Amino acid sequence: MTRDASRPAPRLSSPTFSPLYRQIKDFLIRSLEEGEWGPGDAIPSEGELATRFNVSQGTVRKAIDEMAAENMLVRRQGKGTFVATHSDPRSFYRFLRLVPDDDKAAHAVSDPFFCETIDASPEVAAVLGLHAGDKVVHVKRLLRFSGEPVVFDQIYLVAELFDGLTLDGLRGGERSLYSLFESDFGVRMIRAEERLRAVGADAQSAGMIGVKLGEPLLLVERTAYTYGNKPVEWRRGLYSTRHHYYRNDLG
C-alpha cells in the first residue's frame, strides 16, 4: 500500500528528547499498527523512506536495523525489507522453546479443547492492563509432540481484539495460534516476557498431560505484546520435561 501523496509527511520533533532514528522507528511502527504494510509485505526502500521523512538513509537504516533485531522486520538479501509474519515457519520456534532430549525436530500439534469469553479475574486483568470484570477469551489446549501431550496451556486474550474467536476456528488447519491470530484477527505478537518456575502437577494437569500427581512440571507464564508494547495475551503453560527440555539461546 502506498502513502496518500496528499497526506503531509510527518513532522519530526527536535532530537533533543529522542534520537532521530528512534523517531523514524516510532513512525514506522505507527504505520505497521495502522496497517499501511501488512505481515509479509515489503516496505519502501531506505531511499524512499529517507525522502518521506526528510532524513538521511543512514538514519533510516539504523531504525530498520533496530526493528529487524526486534523481529518486527525481516531483511532479505537482494529482495528488500519485509514485515515479519508468524506464517514464516522460522518464526514458530521463536516462541516455542521446548526441545526433545534427542534434539531431533519434532512436529508439535495444537489441540484446543475449550474456548469461552469470561470476566477477567483481578490477576488476569492486571497482567493485560484491563479492569477486573472486563471480557477476556479463555482458551485451553494441549500441545502434543509426536502424539504425546507435553504442554497444557491456559490462555487469556483481550476479548475486544479477538471478537468471533471460536473453538472450531482454533481447531481449523495446521497454523500456529500466533499465525491464526495474525491472519484472522490482525493481531501480531511482537515480543513476549516469560517467568519460569518448577511446580508439582495438580489433579487437572496430571490428568491432561498423563503424569503422576505431584510430579515436577515446568510452569511457564508468558505475557505477549503487540505493536505499541500492548499486552494482548497471558498464558500459563505447564510443561512436562520427562522427554523434553526448555532451551533458550543467549547472546
Tab-separated table of N, CA and C in Angstrom, residues 3-11 27 52-53:
chain	number	residue	atom	x	y	z
A	3	ARG	N	1.579	5.440	0.328
A	3	ARG	CA	1.070	6.537	1.135
A	3	ARG	C	0.339	7.530	0.264
A	4	ASP	N	-0.747	8.084	0.763
A	4	ASP	CA	-1.502	9.103	0.060
A	4	ASP	C	-0.619	10.334	-0.100
A	5	ALA	N	-0.366	10.719	-1.352
A	5	ALA	CA	0.530	11.843	-1.618
A	5	ALA	C	-0.008	13.143	-1.054
A	6	SER	N	-1.330	13.211	-0.863
A	6	SER	CA	-1.921	14.443	-0.336
A	6	SER	C	-1.730	14.564	1.162
A	7	ARG	N	-1.331	13.460	1.773
A	7	ARG	CA	-1.125	13.474	3.218
A	7	ARG	C	0.262	14.003	3.515
A	8	PRO	N	0.405	15.052	4.306
A	8	PRO	CA	1.743	15.602	4.554
A	8	PRO	C	2.613	14.615	5.305
A	9	ALA	N	3.906	14.687	4.992
A	9	ALA	CA	4.856	13.833	5.694
A	9	ALA	C	4.886	14.206	7.161
A	10	PRO	N	5.104	13.244	8.053
A	10	PRO	CA	5.147	13.559	9.480
A	10	PRO	C	6.231	14.569	9.773
A	11	ARG	N	5.944	15.460	10.671
A	11	ARG	CA	6.938	16.453	11.080
A	11	ARG	C	7.741	15.886	12.232
A	27	PHE	N	7.596	6.250	13.865
A	27	PHE	CA	6.703	6.479	12.726
A	27	PHE	C	6.463	5.181	11.955
A	52	ARG	N	10.707	10.401	2.328
A	52	ARG	CA	9.440	10.657	3.023
A	52	ARG	C	9.655	11.450	4.301
A	53	PHE	N	10.660	11.050	5.076
A	53	PHE	CA	10.871	11.663	6.382
A	53	PHE	C	11.891	12.800	6.359
